[in-house]
């Protein structure tokens, strides 16, 4: 099987030199043209990459704790509890990452290294929340590009979801499940590029800058206020429900009650 070239598109849809090569083993190879075309990571790349590296074991442990505290709760009720917890955390203002301890790995040295900015808390909390919902649905994914696409799509709302749905051939399906479990690497690579481009475009349109201290979804500002954070949180929750569909009737994982 020959290597497959993933064609990136420029502003007018033209091919961009140095396209990534997806090898038969599903890994992405950087071409010589890509290597010499050095570009530093943007603040968006830095914050998103940090947010999506939460260990799966940490996610499992957190979901299990919520279930243990609510032994009679159904999967749907556990998801609702995770939603309330997520909103409560991201509404914390002033960059108090320590107050986000309810969300796994946020503010802990063993998890991901975050600054004390509200935007870092928002990204990390959103990633942890979406992965916790995936866990309730029985999906465990450690692949960073798949996690990245899930985070960006849910944060972007309907437009982000549309990018994923277009890539998998239509709406009406639980696109998050397809994204995390069966989307081909070539398609995933293309989706991540589209989502990142859409996010950056929206950010530049609102702020005209990608300075680290100013980058924030939809240009709200350097600090996420209570109401701004709540609005963003509701967007993520709404998209996570569409992404995964209705929760299962039974939990796919059995935990030991103590």
PDB file of C-alpha atoms in Angstrom, residues 83-243:
ATOM      1  CA  UNK A  83     -22.195  18.939  33.262  1.00  0.00           C
ATOM      2  CA  UNK A  84     -23.076  20.800  36.464  1.00  0.00           C
ATOM      3  CA  UNK A  85     -19.581  20.253  37.826  1.00  0.00           C
ATOM      4  CA  UNK A  86     -18.016  21.528  34.615  1.00  0.00           C
ATOM      5  CA  UNK A  87     -20.097  24.720  34.611  1.00  0.00           C
ATOM      6  CA  UNK A  88     -19.283  25.348  38.263  1.00  0.00           C
ATOM      7  CA  UNK A  89     -15.553  25.044  37.618  1.00  0.00           C
ATOM      8  CA  UNK A  90     -15.296  27.284  34.561  1.00  0.00           C
ATOM      9  CA  UNK A  91     -17.359  29.995  36.230  1.00  0.00           C
ATOM     10  CA  UNK A  92     -14.600  30.431  38.777  1.00  0.00           C
ATOM     11  CA  UNK A  93     -12.985  33.766  37.959  1.00  0.00           C
ATOM     12  CA  UNK A  94      -9.615  35.306  38.661  1.00  0.00           C
ATOM     13  CA  UNK A  95      -7.563  32.432  37.273  1.00  0.00           C
ATOM     14  CA  UNK A  96      -8.037  30.273  40.357  1.00  0.00           C
ATOM     15  CA  UNK A  97      -6.842  26.991  38.898  1.00  0.00           C
ATOM     16  CA  UNK A  98      -6.778  25.517  42.382  1.00  0.00           C
ATOM     17  CA  UNK A  99     -10.558  25.856  42.510  1.00  0.00           C
ATOM     18  CA  UNK A 100     -10.760  23.550  39.501  1.00  0.00           C
ATOM     19  CA  UNK A 101      -9.651  20.527  41.516  1.00  0.00           C
ATOM     20  CA  UNK A 102     -12.987  18.859  40.870  1.00  0.00           C
ATOM     21  CA  UNK A 103     -11.967  18.410  37.228  1.00  0.00           C
ATOM     22  CA  UNK A 104      -9.262  15.739  36.843  1.00  0.00           C
ATOM     23  CA  UNK A 105      -5.657  16.873  36.417  1.00  0.00           C
ATOM     24  CA  UNK A 106      -6.386  20.589  36.388  1.00  0.00           C
ATOM     25  CA  UNK A 107      -3.831  22.388  38.513  1.00  0.00           C
ATOM     26  CA  UNK A 108      -1.881  19.225  39.435  1.00  0.00           C
ATOM     27  CA  UNK A 109       1.764  18.586  38.640  1.00  0.00           C
ATOM     28  CA  UNK A 110       1.024  14.975  37.787  1.00  0.00           C
ATOM     29  CA  UNK A 111      -1.420  15.971  35.102  1.00  0.00           C
ATOM     30  CA  UNK A 112      -0.883  18.899  32.777  1.00  0.00           C
ATOM     31  CA  UNK A 113       1.172  22.034  33.321  1.00  0.00           C
ATOM     32  CA  UNK A 114      -1.126  25.001  33.197  1.00  0.00           C
ATOM     33  CA  UNK A 115      -0.702  28.670  33.825  1.00  0.00           C
ATOM     34  CA  UNK A 116      -3.079  30.300  36.279  1.00  0.00           C
ATOM     35  CA  UNK A 117      -5.085  31.983  33.522  1.00  0.00           C
ATOM     36  CA  UNK A 118      -8.796  31.400  33.124  1.00  0.00           C
ATOM     37  CA  UNK A 119      -8.355  30.459  29.482  1.00  0.00           C
ATOM     38  CA  UNK A 120      -6.048  27.582  30.401  1.00  0.00           C
ATOM     39  CA  UNK A 121      -8.590  26.435  32.968  1.00  0.00           C
ATOM     40  CA  UNK A 122     -11.344  26.658  30.366  1.00  0.00           C
ATOM     41  CA  UNK A 123      -9.503  24.519  27.816  1.00  0.00           C
ATOM     42  CA  UNK A 124      -8.353  21.940  30.362  1.00  0.00           C
ATOM     43  CA  UNK A 125     -11.767  21.700  32.000  1.00  0.00           C
ATOM     44  CA  UNK A 126     -13.500  21.401  28.632  1.00  0.00           C
ATOM     45  CA  UNK A 127     -11.143  18.635  27.517  1.00  0.00           C
ATOM     46  CA  UNK A 128     -11.545  16.755  30.799  1.00  0.00           C
ATOM     47  CA  UNK A 129     -15.317  17.101  30.669  1.00  0.00           C
ATOM     48  CA  UNK A 130     -15.653  15.820  27.098  1.00  0.00           C
ATOM     49  CA  UNK A 131     -13.372  12.864  27.852  1.00  0.00           C
ATOM     50  CA  UNK A 132     -15.376  12.074  31.003  1.00  0.00           C
ATOM     51  CA  UNK A 133     -18.572  11.994  28.941  1.00  0.00           C
ATOM     52  CA  UNK A 134     -16.812   9.686  26.479  1.00  0.00           C
ATOM     53  CA  UNK A 135     -15.905   7.436  29.402  1.00  0.00           C
ATOM     54  CA  UNK A 136     -19.561   7.158  30.443  1.00  0.00           C
ATOM     55  CA  UNK A 137     -20.259   6.046  26.869  1.00  0.00           C
ATOM     56  CA  UNK A 138     -17.534   3.412  27.134  1.00  0.00           C
ATOM     57  CA  UNK A 139     -15.026   5.202  24.901  1.00  0.00           C
ATOM     58  CA  UNK A 140     -11.403   5.437  26.004  1.00  0.00           C
ATOM     59  CA  UNK A 141      -9.123   7.308  23.618  1.00  0.00           C
ATOM     60  CA  UNK A 142      -5.523   8.297  24.255  1.00  0.00           C
ATOM     61  CA  UNK A 143      -4.812   9.490  20.728  1.00  0.00           C
ATOM     62  CA  UNK A 144      -3.979  13.201  21.042  1.00  0.00           C
ATOM     63  CA  UNK A 145      -5.124  14.284  17.537  1.00  0.00           C
ATOM     64  CA  UNK A 146      -8.544  12.710  18.148  1.00  0.00           C
ATOM     65  CA  UNK A 147      -8.795  14.414  21.539  1.00  0.00           C
ATOM     66  CA  UNK A 148      -7.729  17.706  19.978  1.00  0.00           C
ATOM     67  CA  UNK A 149     -10.415  17.526  17.290  1.00  0.00           C
ATOM     68  CA  UNK A 150     -13.065  16.708  19.897  1.00  0.00           C
ATOM     69  CA  UNK A 151     -12.075  19.701  22.050  1.00  0.00           C
ATOM     70  CA  UNK A 152     -11.989  22.195  19.178  1.00  0.00           C
ATOM     71  CA  UNK A 153     -15.247  20.937  17.663  1.00  0.00           C
ATOM     72  CA  UNK A 154     -17.154  21.214  20.937  1.00  0.00           C
ATOM     73  CA  UNK A 155     -15.721  24.649  21.750  1.00  0.00           C
ATOM     74  CA  UNK A 156     -16.587  25.962  18.278  1.00  0.00           C
ATOM     75  CA  UNK A 157     -20.200  24.859  18.598  1.00  0.00           C
ATOM     76  CA  UNK A 158     -22.367  24.175  15.554  1.00  0.00           C
ATOM     77  CA  UNK A 159     -19.704  25.272  13.061  1.00  0.00           C
ATOM     78  CA  UNK A 160     -17.128  22.916  14.548  1.00  0.00           C
ATOM     79  CA  UNK A 161     -19.591  20.045  14.619  1.00  0.00           C
ATOM     80  CA  UNK A 162     -20.438  20.743  10.969  1.00  0.00           C
ATOM     81  CA  UNK A 163     -16.784  20.324   9.979  1.00  0.00           C
ATOM     82  CA  UNK A 164     -16.714  16.874  11.576  1.00  0.00           C
ATOM     83  CA  UNK A 165     -20.097  15.851  10.195  1.00  0.00           C
ATOM     84  CA  UNK A 166     -19.070  16.892   6.696  1.00  0.00           C
ATOM     85  CA  UNK A 167     -15.938  14.772   7.013  1.00  0.00           C
ATOM     86  CA  UNK A 168     -17.880  11.652   8.011  1.00  0.00           C
ATOM     87  CA  UNK A 169     -20.503  12.069   5.330  1.00  0.00           C
ATOM     88  CA  UNK A 170     -23.492  13.731   6.911  1.00  0.00           C
ATOM     89  CA  UNK A 171     -25.360  14.637  10.064  1.00  0.00           C
ATOM     90  CA  UNK A 172     -27.714  12.570  12.168  1.00  0.00           C
ATOM     91  CA  UNK A 173     -24.950  10.476  13.672  1.00  0.00           C
ATOM     92  CA  UNK A 174     -23.064  10.668  16.952  1.00  0.00           C
ATOM     93  CA  UNK A 175     -20.056  12.314  15.349  1.00  0.00           C
ATOM     94  CA  UNK A 176     -17.980  12.224  18.523  1.00  0.00           C
ATOM     95  CA  UNK A 177     -18.073   8.442  18.591  1.00  0.00           C
ATOM     96  CA  UNK A 178     -16.960   8.233  14.963  1.00  0.00           C
ATOM     97  CA  UNK A 179     -14.245  10.823  15.536  1.00  0.00           C
ATOM     98  CA  UNK A 180     -12.776   9.016  18.542  1.00  0.00           C
ATOM     99  CA  UNK A 181     -13.079   5.427  17.348  1.00  0.00           C
ATOM    100  CA  UNK A 182     -13.088   4.970  13.588  1.00  0.00           C
ATOM    101  CA  UNK A 183     -12.254   8.149  11.648  1.00  0.00           C
ATOM    102  CA  UNK A 184      -9.326   7.397   9.282  1.00  0.00           C
ATOM    103  CA  UNK A 185      -6.073   9.168  10.058  1.00  0.00           C
ATOM    104  CA  UNK A 186      -6.131  11.046   6.755  1.00  0.00           C
ATOM    105  CA  UNK A 187      -9.590  12.414   7.484  1.00  0.00           C
ATOM    106  CA  UNK A 188      -8.644  13.253  11.074  1.00  0.00           C
ATOM    107  CA  UNK A 189      -5.619  15.204   9.869  1.00  0.00           C
ATOM    108  CA  UNK A 190      -7.830  17.207   7.511  1.00  0.00           C
ATOM    109  CA  UNK A 191     -10.481  17.833  10.181  1.00  0.00           C
ATOM    110  CA  UNK A 192      -7.929  19.126  12.687  1.00  0.00           C
ATOM    111  CA  UNK A 193      -6.569  21.553  10.092  1.00  0.00           C
ATOM    112  CA  UNK A 194     -10.065  22.809   9.292  1.00  0.00           C
ATOM    113  CA  UNK A 195     -11.013  23.218  12.963  1.00  0.00           C
ATOM    114  CA  UNK A 196      -7.784  25.036  13.837  1.00  0.00           C
ATOM    115  CA  UNK A 197      -8.186  27.341  10.823  1.00  0.00           C
ATOM    116  CA  UNK A 198     -11.795  28.093  11.752  1.00  0.00           C
ATOM    117  CA  UNK A 199     -10.862  28.846  15.360  1.00  0.00           C
ATOM    118  CA  UNK A 200      -7.987  31.140  14.430  1.00  0.00           C
ATOM    119  CA  UNK A 201     -10.117  32.983  11.853  1.00  0.00           C
ATOM    120  CA  UNK A 202     -12.818  33.613  14.409  1.00  0.00           C
ATOM    121  CA  UNK A 203     -10.276  34.745  16.970  1.00  0.00           C
ATOM    122  CA  UNK A 204      -8.548  37.151  14.578  1.00  0.00           C
ATOM    123  CA  UNK A 205     -11.886  38.582  13.468  1.00  0.00           C
ATOM    124  CA  UNK A 206     -12.795  39.348  17.073  1.00  0.00           C
ATOM    125  CA  UNK A 207      -9.439  40.447  18.456  1.00  0.00           C
ATOM    126  CA  UNK A 208      -7.045  41.045  15.574  1.00  0.00           C
ATOM    127  CA  UNK A 209      -4.323  39.408  17.648  1.00  0.00           C
ATOM    128  CA  UNK A 210      -3.125  36.047  18.912  1.00  0.00           C
ATOM    129  CA  UNK A 211      -1.106  37.375  21.794  1.00  0.00           C
ATOM    130  CA  UNK A 212      -0.897  34.787  24.555  1.00  0.00           C
ATOM    131  CA  UNK A 213      -2.558  37.041  27.086  1.00  0.00           C
ATOM    132  CA  UNK A 214      -5.502  37.767  24.804  1.00  0.00           C
ATOM    133  CA  UNK A 215      -6.371  34.532  23.023  1.00  0.00           C
ATOM    134  CA  UNK A 216      -9.796  33.341  24.013  1.00  0.00           C
ATOM    135  CA  UNK A 217     -12.647  31.630  22.189  1.00  0.00           C
ATOM    136  CA  UNK A 218     -14.808  34.185  20.414  1.00  0.00           C
ATOM    137  CA  UNK A 219     -12.705  37.114  21.594  1.00  0.00           C
ATOM    138  CA  UNK A 220     -14.274  37.606  25.002  1.00  0.00           C
ATOM    139  CA  UNK A 221     -11.035  38.943  26.466  1.00  0.00           C
ATOM    140  CA  UNK A 222      -8.158  37.944  28.685  1.00  0.00           C
ATOM    141  CA  UNK A 223     -10.362  36.927  31.580  1.00  0.00           C
ATOM    142  CA  UNK A 224     -13.413  34.719  31.301  1.00  0.00           C
ATOM    143  CA  UNK A 225     -16.150  36.313  33.355  1.00  0.00           C
ATOM    144  CA  UNK A 226     -18.829  34.291  35.089  1.00  0.00           C
ATOM    145  CA  UNK A 227     -21.463  34.866  32.428  1.00  0.00           C
ATOM    146  CA  UNK A 228     -19.021  34.590  29.527  1.00  0.00           C
ATOM    147  CA  UNK A 229     -17.691  31.309  30.862  1.00  0.00           C
ATOM    148  CA  UNK A 230     -21.190  30.010  31.423  1.00  0.00           C
ATOM    149  CA  UNK A 231     -22.160  30.777  27.819  1.00  0.00           C
ATOM    150  CA  UNK A 232     -19.084  29.009  26.505  1.00  0.00           C
ATOM    151  CA  UNK A 233     -19.717  26.092  28.833  1.00  0.00           C
ATOM    152  CA  UNK A 234     -23.269  25.650  27.596  1.00  0.00           C
ATOM    153  CA  UNK A 235     -21.929  25.535  24.034  1.00  0.00           C
ATOM    154  CA  UNK A 236     -19.528  22.737  24.960  1.00  0.00           C
ATOM    155  CA  UNK A 237     -22.246  20.811  26.830  1.00  0.00           C
ATOM    156  CA  UNK A 238     -24.729  21.124  23.973  1.00  0.00           C
ATOM    157  CA  UNK A 239     -22.187  19.872  21.455  1.00  0.00           C
ATOM    158  CA  UNK A 240     -21.058  17.002  23.678  1.00  0.00           C
ATOM    159  CA  UNK A 241     -24.656  15.771  23.808  1.00  0.00           C
ATOM    160  CA  UNK A 242     -24.868  15.852  20.016  1.00  0.00           C
ATOM    161  CA  UNK A 243     -21.398  14.356  19.643  1.00  0.00           C
TER     162      UNK A 243
END
